[in-house]
Short mmCIF file of C-alpha atoms in Angstrom, two decimals:
data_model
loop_
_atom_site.label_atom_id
_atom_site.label_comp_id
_atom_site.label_asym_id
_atom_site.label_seq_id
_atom_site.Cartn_x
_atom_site.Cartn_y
_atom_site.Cartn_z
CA UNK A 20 -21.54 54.13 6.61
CA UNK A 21 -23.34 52.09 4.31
CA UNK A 22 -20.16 50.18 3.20
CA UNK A 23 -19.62 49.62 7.05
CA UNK A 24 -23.25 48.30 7.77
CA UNK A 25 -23.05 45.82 4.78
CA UNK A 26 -19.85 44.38 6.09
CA UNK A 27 -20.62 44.70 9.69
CA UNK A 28 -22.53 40.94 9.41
CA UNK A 29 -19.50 39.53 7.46
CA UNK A 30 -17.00 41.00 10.39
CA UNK A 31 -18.85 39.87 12.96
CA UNK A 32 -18.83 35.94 11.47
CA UNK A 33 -15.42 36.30 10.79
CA UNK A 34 -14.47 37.43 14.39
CA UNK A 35 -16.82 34.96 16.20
CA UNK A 36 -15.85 32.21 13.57
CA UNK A 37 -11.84 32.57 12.96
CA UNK A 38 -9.92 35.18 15.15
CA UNK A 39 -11.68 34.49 18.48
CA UNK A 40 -10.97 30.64 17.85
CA UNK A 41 -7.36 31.32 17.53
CA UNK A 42 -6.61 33.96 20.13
CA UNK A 43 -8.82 32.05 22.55
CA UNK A 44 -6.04 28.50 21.24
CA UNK A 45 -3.20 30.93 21.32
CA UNK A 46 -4.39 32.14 25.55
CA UNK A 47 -5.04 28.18 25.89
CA UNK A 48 -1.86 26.91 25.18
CA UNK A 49 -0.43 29.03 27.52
CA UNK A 50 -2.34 27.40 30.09
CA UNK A 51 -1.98 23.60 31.94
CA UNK A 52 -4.41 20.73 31.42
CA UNK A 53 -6.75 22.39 34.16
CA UNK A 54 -6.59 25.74 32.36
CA UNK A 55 -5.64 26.71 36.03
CA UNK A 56 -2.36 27.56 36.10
CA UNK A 57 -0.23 29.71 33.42
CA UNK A 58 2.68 27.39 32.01
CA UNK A 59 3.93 29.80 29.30
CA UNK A 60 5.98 28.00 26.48
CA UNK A 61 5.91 24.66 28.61
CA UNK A 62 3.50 23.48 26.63
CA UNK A 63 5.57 24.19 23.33
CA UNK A 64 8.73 22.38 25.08
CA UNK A 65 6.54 19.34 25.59
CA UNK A 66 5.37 19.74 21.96
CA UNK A 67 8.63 19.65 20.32
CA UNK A 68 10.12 16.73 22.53
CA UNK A 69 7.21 14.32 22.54
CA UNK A 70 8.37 11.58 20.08
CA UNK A 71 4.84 11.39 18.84
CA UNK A 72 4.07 14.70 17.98
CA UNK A 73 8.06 14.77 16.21
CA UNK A 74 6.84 11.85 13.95
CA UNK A 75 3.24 13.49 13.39
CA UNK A 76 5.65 16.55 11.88
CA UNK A 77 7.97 14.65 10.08
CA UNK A 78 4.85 12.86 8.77
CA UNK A 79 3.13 16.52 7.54
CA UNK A 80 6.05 17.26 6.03
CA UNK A 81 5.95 14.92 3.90
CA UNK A 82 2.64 15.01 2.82
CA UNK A 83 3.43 18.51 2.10
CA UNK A 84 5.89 17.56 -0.07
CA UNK A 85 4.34 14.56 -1.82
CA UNK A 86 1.00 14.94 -2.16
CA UNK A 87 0.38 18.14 -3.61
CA UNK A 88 3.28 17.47 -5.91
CA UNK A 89 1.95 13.92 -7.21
CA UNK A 90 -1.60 15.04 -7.24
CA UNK A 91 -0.91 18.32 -9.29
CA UNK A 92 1.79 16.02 -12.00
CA UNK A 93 -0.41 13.53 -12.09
CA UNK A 94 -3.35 16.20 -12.95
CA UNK A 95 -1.44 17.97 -15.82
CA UNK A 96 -0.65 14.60 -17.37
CA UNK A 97 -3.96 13.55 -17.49
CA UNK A 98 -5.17 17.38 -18.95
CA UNK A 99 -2.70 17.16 -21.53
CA UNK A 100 -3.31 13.56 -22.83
CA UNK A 101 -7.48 13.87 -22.22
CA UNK A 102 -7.05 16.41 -24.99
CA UNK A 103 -5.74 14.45 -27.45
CA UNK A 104 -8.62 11.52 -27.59
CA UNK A 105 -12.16 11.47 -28.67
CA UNK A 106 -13.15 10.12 -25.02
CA UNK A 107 -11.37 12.46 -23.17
CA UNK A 108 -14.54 13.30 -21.32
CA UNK A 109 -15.24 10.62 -20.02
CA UNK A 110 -12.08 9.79 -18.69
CA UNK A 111 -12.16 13.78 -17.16
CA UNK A 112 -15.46 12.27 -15.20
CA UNK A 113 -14.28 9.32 -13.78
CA UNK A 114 -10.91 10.80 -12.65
CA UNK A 115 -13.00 13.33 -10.96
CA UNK A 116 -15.87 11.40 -9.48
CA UNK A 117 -13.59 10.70 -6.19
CA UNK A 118 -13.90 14.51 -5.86
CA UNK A 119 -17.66 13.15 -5.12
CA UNK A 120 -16.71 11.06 -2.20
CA UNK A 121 -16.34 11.99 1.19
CA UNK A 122 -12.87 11.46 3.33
CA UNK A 123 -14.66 8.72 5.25
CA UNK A 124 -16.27 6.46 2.08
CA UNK A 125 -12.85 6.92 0.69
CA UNK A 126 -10.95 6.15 3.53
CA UNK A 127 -13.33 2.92 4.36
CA UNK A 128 -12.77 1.85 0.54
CA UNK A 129 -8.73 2.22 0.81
CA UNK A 130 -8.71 0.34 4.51
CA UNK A 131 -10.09 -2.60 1.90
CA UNK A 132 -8.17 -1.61 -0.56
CA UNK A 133 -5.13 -2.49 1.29
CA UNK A 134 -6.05 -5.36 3.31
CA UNK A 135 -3.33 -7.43 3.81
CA UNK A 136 -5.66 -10.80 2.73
CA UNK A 137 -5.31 -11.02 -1.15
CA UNK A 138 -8.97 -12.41 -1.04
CA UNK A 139 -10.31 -9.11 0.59
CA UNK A 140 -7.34 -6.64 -0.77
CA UNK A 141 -7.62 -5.69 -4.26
CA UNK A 142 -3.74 -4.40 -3.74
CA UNK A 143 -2.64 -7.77 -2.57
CA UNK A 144 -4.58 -9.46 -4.85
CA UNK A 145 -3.33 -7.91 -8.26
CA UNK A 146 0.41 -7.59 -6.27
CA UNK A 147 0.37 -11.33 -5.47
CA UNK A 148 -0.92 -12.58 -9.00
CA UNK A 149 1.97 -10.90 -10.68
CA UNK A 150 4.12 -12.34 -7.97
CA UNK A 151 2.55 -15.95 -8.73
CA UNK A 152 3.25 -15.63 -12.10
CA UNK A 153 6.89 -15.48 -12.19
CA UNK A 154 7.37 -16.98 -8.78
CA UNK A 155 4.60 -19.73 -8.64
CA UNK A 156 3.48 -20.79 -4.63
CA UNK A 157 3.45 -24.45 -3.60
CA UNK A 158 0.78 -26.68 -3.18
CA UNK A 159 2.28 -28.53 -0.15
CA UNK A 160 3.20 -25.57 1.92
CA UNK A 161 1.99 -26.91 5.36
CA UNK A 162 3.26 -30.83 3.88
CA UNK A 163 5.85 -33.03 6.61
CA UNK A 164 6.66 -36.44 7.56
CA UNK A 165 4.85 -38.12 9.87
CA UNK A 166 5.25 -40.75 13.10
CA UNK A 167 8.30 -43.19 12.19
CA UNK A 168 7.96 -41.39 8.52
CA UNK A 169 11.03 -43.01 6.06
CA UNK A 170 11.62 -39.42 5.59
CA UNK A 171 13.59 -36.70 7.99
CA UNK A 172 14.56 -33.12 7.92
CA UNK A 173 17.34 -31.59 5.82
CA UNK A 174 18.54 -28.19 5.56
CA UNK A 175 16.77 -25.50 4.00
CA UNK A 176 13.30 -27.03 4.64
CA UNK A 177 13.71 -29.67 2.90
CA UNK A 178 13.26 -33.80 3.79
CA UNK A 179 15.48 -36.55 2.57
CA UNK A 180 14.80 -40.40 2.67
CA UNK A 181 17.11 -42.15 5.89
CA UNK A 182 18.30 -44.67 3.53
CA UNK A 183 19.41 -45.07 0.05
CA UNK A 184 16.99 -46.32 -2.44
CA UNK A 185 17.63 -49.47 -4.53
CA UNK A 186 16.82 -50.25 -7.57
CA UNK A 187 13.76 -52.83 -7.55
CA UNK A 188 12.48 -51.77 -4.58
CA UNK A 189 9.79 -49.05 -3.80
CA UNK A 190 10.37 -46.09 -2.25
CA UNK A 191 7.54 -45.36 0.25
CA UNK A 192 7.47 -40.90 0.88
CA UNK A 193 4.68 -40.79 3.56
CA UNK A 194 3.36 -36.95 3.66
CA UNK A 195 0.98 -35.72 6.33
CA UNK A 196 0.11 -32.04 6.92
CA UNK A 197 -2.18 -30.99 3.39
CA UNK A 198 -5.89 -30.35 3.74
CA UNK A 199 -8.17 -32.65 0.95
CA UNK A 200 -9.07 -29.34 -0.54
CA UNK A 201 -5.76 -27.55 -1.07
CA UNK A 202 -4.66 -30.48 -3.40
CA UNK A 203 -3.32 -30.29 -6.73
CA UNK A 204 -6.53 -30.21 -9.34
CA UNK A 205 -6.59 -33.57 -10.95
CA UNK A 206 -5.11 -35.56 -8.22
CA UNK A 207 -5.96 -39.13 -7.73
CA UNK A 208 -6.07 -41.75 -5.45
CA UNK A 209 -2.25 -42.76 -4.16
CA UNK A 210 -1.06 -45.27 -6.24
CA UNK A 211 0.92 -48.65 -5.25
CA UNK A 212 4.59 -48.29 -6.59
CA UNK A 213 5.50 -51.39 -8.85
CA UNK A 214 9.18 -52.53 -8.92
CA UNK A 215 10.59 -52.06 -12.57
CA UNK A 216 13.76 -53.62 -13.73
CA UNK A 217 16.85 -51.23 -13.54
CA UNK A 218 14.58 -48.00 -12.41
CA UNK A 219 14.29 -46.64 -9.01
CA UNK A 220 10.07 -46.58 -8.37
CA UNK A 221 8.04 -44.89 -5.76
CA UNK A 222 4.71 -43.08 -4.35
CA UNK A 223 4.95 -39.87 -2.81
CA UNK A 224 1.75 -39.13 -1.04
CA UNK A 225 -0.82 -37.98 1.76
CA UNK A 226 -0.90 -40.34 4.60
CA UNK A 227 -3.93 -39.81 5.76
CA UNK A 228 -7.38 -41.46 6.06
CA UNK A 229 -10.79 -39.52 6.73
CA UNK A 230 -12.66 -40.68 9.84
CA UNK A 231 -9.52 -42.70 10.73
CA UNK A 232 -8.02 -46.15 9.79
CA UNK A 233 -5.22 -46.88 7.54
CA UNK A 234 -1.76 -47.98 8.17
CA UNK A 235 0.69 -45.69 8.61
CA UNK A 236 3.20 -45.23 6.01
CA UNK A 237 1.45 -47.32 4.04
CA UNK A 238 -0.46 -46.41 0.80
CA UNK A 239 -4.13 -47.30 1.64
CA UNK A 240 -6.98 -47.44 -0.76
CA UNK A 241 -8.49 -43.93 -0.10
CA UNK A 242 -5.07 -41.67 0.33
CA UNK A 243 -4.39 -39.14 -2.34
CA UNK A 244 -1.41 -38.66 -4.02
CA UNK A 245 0.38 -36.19 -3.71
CA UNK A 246 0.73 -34.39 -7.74
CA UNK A 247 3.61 -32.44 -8.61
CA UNK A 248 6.15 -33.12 -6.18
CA UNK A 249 9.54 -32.55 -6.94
CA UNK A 250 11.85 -35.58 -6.13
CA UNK A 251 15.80 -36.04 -6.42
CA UNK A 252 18.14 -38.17 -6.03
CA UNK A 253 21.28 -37.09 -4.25
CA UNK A 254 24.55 -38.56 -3.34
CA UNK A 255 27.86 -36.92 -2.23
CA UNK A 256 25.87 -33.69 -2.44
CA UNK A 257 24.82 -33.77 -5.95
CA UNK A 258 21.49 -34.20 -7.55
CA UNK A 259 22.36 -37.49 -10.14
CA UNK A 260 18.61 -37.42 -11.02
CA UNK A 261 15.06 -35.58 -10.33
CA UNK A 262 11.22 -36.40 -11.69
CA UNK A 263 8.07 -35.16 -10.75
CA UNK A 264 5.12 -37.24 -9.18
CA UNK A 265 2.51 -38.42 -11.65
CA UNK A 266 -1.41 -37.50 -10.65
CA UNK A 267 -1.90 -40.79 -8.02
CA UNK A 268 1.88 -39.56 -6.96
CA UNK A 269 3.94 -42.29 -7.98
CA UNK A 270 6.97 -41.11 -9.63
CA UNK A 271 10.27 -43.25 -11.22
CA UNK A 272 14.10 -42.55 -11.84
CA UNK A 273 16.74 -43.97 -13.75
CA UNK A 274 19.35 -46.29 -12.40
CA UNK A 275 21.79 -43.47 -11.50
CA UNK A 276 19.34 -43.08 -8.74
CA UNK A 277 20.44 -46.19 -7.44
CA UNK A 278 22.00 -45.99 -3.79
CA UNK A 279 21.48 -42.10 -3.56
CA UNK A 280 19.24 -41.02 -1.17
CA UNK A 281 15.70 -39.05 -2.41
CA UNK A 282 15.41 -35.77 -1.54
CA UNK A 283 11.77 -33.81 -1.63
CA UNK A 284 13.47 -30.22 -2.13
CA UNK A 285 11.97 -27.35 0.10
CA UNK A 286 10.85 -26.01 -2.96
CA UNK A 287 7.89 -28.24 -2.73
CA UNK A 288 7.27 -26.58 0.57
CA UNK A 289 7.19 -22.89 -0.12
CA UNK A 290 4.55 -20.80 1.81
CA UNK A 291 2.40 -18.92 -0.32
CA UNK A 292 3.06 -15.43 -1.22
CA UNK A 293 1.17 -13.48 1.39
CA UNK A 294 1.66 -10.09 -0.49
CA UNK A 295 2.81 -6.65 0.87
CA UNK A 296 1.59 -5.23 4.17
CA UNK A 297 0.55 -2.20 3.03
CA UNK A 298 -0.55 -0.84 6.64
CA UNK A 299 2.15 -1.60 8.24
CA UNK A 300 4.61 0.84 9.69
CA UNK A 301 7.02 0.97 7.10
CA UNK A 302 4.16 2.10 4.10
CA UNK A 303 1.16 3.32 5.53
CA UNK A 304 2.07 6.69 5.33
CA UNK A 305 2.62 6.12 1.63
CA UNK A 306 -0.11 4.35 1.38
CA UNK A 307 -2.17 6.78 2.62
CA UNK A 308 -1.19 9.79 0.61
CA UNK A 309 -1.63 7.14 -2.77
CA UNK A 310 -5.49 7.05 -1.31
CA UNK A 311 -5.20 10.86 -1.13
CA UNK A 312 -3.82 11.26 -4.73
CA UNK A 313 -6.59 9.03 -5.92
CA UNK A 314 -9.54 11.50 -4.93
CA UNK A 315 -7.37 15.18 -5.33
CA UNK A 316 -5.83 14.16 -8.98
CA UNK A 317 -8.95 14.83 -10.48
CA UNK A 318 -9.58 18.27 -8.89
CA UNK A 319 -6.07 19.16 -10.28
CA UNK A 320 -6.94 17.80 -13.81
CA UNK A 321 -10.00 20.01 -13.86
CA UNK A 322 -8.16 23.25 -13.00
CA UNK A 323 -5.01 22.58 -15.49
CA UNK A 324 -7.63 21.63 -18.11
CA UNK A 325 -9.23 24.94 -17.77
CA UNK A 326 -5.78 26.67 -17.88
CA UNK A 327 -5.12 24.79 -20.67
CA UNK A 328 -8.65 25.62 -22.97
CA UNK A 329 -7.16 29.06 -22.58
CA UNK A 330 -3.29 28.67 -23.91
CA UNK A 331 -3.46 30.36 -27.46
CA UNK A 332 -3.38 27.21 -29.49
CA UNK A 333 -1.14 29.11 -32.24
CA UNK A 334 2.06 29.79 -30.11
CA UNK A 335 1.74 25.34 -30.06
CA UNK A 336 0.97 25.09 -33.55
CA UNK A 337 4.02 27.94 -34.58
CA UNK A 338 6.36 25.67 -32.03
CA UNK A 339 5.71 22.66 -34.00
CA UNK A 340 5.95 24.50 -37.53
CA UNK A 341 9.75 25.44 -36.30
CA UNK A 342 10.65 21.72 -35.72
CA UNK A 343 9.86 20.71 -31.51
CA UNK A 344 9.00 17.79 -30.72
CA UNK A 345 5.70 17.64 -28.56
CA UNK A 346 8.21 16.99 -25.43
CA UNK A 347 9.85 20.11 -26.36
CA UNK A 348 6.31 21.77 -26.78
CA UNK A 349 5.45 20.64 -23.52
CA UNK A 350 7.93 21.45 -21.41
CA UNK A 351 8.92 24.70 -23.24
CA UNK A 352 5.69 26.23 -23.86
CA UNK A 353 2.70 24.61 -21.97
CA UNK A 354 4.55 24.28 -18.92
CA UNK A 355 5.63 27.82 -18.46
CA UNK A 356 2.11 29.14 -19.58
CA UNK A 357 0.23 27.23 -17.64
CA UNK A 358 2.60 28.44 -13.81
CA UNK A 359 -0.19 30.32 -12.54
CA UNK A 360 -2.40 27.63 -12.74
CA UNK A 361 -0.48 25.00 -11.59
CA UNK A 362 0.90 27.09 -8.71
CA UNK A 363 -2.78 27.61 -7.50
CA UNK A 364 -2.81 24.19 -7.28
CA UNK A 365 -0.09 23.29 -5.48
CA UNK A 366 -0.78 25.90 -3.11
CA UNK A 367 -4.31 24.93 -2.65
CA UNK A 368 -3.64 21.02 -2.22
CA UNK A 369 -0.35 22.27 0.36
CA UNK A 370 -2.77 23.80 2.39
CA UNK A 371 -5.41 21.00 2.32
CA UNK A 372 -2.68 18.55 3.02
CA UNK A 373 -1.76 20.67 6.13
CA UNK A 374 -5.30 19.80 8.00
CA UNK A 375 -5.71 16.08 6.39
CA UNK A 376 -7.00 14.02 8.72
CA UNK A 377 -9.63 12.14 8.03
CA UNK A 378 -7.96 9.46 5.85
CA UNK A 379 -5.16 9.02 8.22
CA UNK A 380 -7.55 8.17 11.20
CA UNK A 381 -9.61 5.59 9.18
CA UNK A 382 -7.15 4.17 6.72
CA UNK A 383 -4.31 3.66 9.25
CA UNK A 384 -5.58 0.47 11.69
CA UNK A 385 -4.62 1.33 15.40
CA UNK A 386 -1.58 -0.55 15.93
CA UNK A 387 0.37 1.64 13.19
CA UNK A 388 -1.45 5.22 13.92
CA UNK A 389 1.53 6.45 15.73
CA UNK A 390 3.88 5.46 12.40
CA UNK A 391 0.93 7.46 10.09
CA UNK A 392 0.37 10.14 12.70
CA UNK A 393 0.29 13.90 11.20
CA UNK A 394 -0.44 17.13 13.19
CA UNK A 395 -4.34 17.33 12.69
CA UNK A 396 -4.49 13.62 13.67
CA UNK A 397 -2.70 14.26 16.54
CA UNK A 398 -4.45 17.78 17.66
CA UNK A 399 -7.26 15.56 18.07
CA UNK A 400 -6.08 13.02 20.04
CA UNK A 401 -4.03 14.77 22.37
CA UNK A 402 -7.51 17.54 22.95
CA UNK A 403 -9.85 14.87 23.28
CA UNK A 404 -10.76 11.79 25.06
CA UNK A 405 -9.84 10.49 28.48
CA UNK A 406 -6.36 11.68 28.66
CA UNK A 407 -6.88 14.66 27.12
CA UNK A 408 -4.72 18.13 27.50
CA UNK A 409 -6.53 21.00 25.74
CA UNK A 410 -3.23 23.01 26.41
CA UNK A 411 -0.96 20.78 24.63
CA UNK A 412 -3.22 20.47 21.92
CA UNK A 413 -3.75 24.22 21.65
CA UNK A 414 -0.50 24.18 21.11
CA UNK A 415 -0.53 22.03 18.68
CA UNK A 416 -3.50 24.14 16.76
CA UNK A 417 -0.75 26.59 17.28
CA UNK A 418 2.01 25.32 15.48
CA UNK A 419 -0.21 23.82 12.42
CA UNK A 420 -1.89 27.57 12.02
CA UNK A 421 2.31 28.66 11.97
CA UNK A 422 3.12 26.51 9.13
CA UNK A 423 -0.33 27.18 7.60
CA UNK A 424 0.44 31.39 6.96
CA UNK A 425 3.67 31.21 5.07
CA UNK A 426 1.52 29.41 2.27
CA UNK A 427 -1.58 31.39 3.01
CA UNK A 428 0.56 34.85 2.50
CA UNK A 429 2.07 33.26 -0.88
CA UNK A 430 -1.36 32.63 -1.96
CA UNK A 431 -2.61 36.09 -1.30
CA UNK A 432 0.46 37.62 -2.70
CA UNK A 433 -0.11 35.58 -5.91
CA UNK A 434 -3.93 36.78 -6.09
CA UNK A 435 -2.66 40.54 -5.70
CA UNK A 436 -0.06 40.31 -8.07
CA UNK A 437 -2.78 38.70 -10.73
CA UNK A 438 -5.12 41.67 -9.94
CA UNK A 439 -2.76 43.89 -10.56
CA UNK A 440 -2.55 43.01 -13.99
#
């Protein structure tokens, strides 16, 4: 009696708090949208032939096999390797202050995080600096002939000069199209091409005077060159020679050049390298559980690092003695011993990834929820709202408390079996 009165409180909680929830979801999604009228397994039919609520499972199941998995091998590396250095503390703490974060500051910090703007997006920023390094952007991207320009389109992007140059006589390439401020740094005022005996001369540059004036393709006093350009001279197809504009733009070739035509190759007119959209539909998903591995990594470390304070350090030392290498060592001894732990893990992160939601709804803009949709996400769309049908999405709560037991069970089988002991 006295065992019964102490848990009569905890009983009561429990009933009011978990099995009257679900038997009252299990009755519900039995039930139409009115709760009127008794549909039986209609609702489970329209469940598992909504395209949606297919992608929101195929979406949970891979979380489920992702997340956990990443977060718990990312977890162990970092518990192994913190133990090796003299700051390994410190790195422990700031791998596990995420832990410290709620779903929402995190998933607020990640929507920046992947902005598709390289000046916002710290992804796109450090993805499209790599990408400028080997792959550099033009300056001209926006850059095209103007009215009656000397100059017409070619294939590819590219512009070629309507008639061939001749030696002795400037070559005028009128530009129009680049802003003052995205110029080249250190470019100067358009200069006048002078004719120079057995060289083919010219001035590539802006055509364009602030607050108006000028003459068009004609270099005026206060038109910028245009620094950097590529230019070539082709004929029959094939470049015979190539410079590069100086900083006023004025650029010269050899006599070969003579009767070819000049060609400003496209090049000179490559759009910048925007960077990867990260939220759209094709990665968000993925880009979502990366936010997800950021914050749960550190939980994982802490738990293997605790297994691993209590693997007897001699069976390691003894390995080593007989000749393994620390791979060897680590895959043949600290592995296996540490199973339990990790497997509490896993389980624990499998069943957290089962309910995730809160990232998903924040990190993943509107236009791409249905491509990042899982079943929590969904439960609470399709219960709440102005369209909302609490018997579909008791359903739902159905089906995600069915895939939630198998793992439960495993759990509590594992924490028997360990009691046993």
């Amino acid at each position: 009696m006295v065992a019964a009165a102490f848990l009569l409180p905890s009983l009561v909680l429990l009933g009011a708090l978990v099995v009257h929830p679900i038997g009252y979801s299990l009755y519900r999604s039995l039930f139409d949208r009115s709760g009127d009228t008794f549909v039986g397994a209609a609702n489970y039919r329209e469940m598992l032939g909504d395209p949606t609520i297919r992608t929101a499972i195929g979406n949970t199941a891979l979380w489920v096999v992702l997340a956990p998995v990443t977060a718990t091998a990312l977890g162990l590396i970092f518990a192994v390797l913190t133990e090796r250095v003299r700051w390994g503390t410190a790195f422990k703490l700031l791998v596990f202050m995420p832990m410290a974060i709620s779903m929402l500051a995190a998933g607020i910090i990640f929507r920046l995080v992947y902005d598709h703007d390289p000046d916002r997006g710290v992804a796109n920023a450090v993805w499209v600096g790599v990408h400028d390094t080997f792959a550099s952007a033009s300056a001209f991207p926006k850059a095209r002939p103007g009215r009656d320009s000397p100059l017409r389109d070619a294939e590819g992007g590219a512009f070629v000069t309507r008639d061939p140059v001749r030696v002795g006589v400037p070559a005028l390439l009128p530009l129009v199209g680049v802003a003052p401020e995205a110029l080249p740094a250190g470019t100067r005022t358009a200069g006048r091409p002078e004719p120079l005996p057995g060289k083919v001369t010219g001035t590539v540059w802006q055509d364009f005077t602030r607050g108006g004036g000028g003459a068009t393709n004609a270099v005026d006093p206060t038109e910028s060159g245009l620094s950097g350009m590529r230019i070539e001279a082709v004929r029959d197809g094939r470049v015979v020679a190539s410079t590069t504009a100086g900083a006023d733009g004025t650029f010269t070739l050899p006599a070969a050049a003579d009767g070819a035509l000049l060609r400003l190759p496209a090049a000179n007119f490559r759009e910048a390298y925007a960077g990867v959209d990260w939220l759209g539909p094709a990665l968000v998903t993925p880009a979502v559980i990366g936010a997800y591995v950021w914050m749960w990594a550190g939980f994982a470390m802490v738990l293997i690092g605790a297994g691993l304070a209590a693997v007897p350090r001699e069976l390691l030392e003894a390995a080593r003695v007989d000749g393994a290498n620390e791979w060897q060592v680590f895959r043949r001894i600290t592995v296996p011993l540490l199973a339990p732990v990790l497997v509490v893990v896993l389980v624990t992160l499998v069943i957290n990834v089962m309910k995730i939601f809160d990232l998903v709804f924040v990190i993943a803009p509107g236009a791409v929820q249905d491509d990042a949709n899982v079943l929590a996400l969904q439960l609470y769309r399709t219960s709440f709202g102005t369209d909302a049908d609490p018997g579909l999405g008791s359903a739902i709560a159905v089906l995600l408390l069915v895939l939630v037991v198998p793992v439960m069970l495993v759990n509590i089988r594992r924490m028997r079996k360990e009691a046993s002991r």
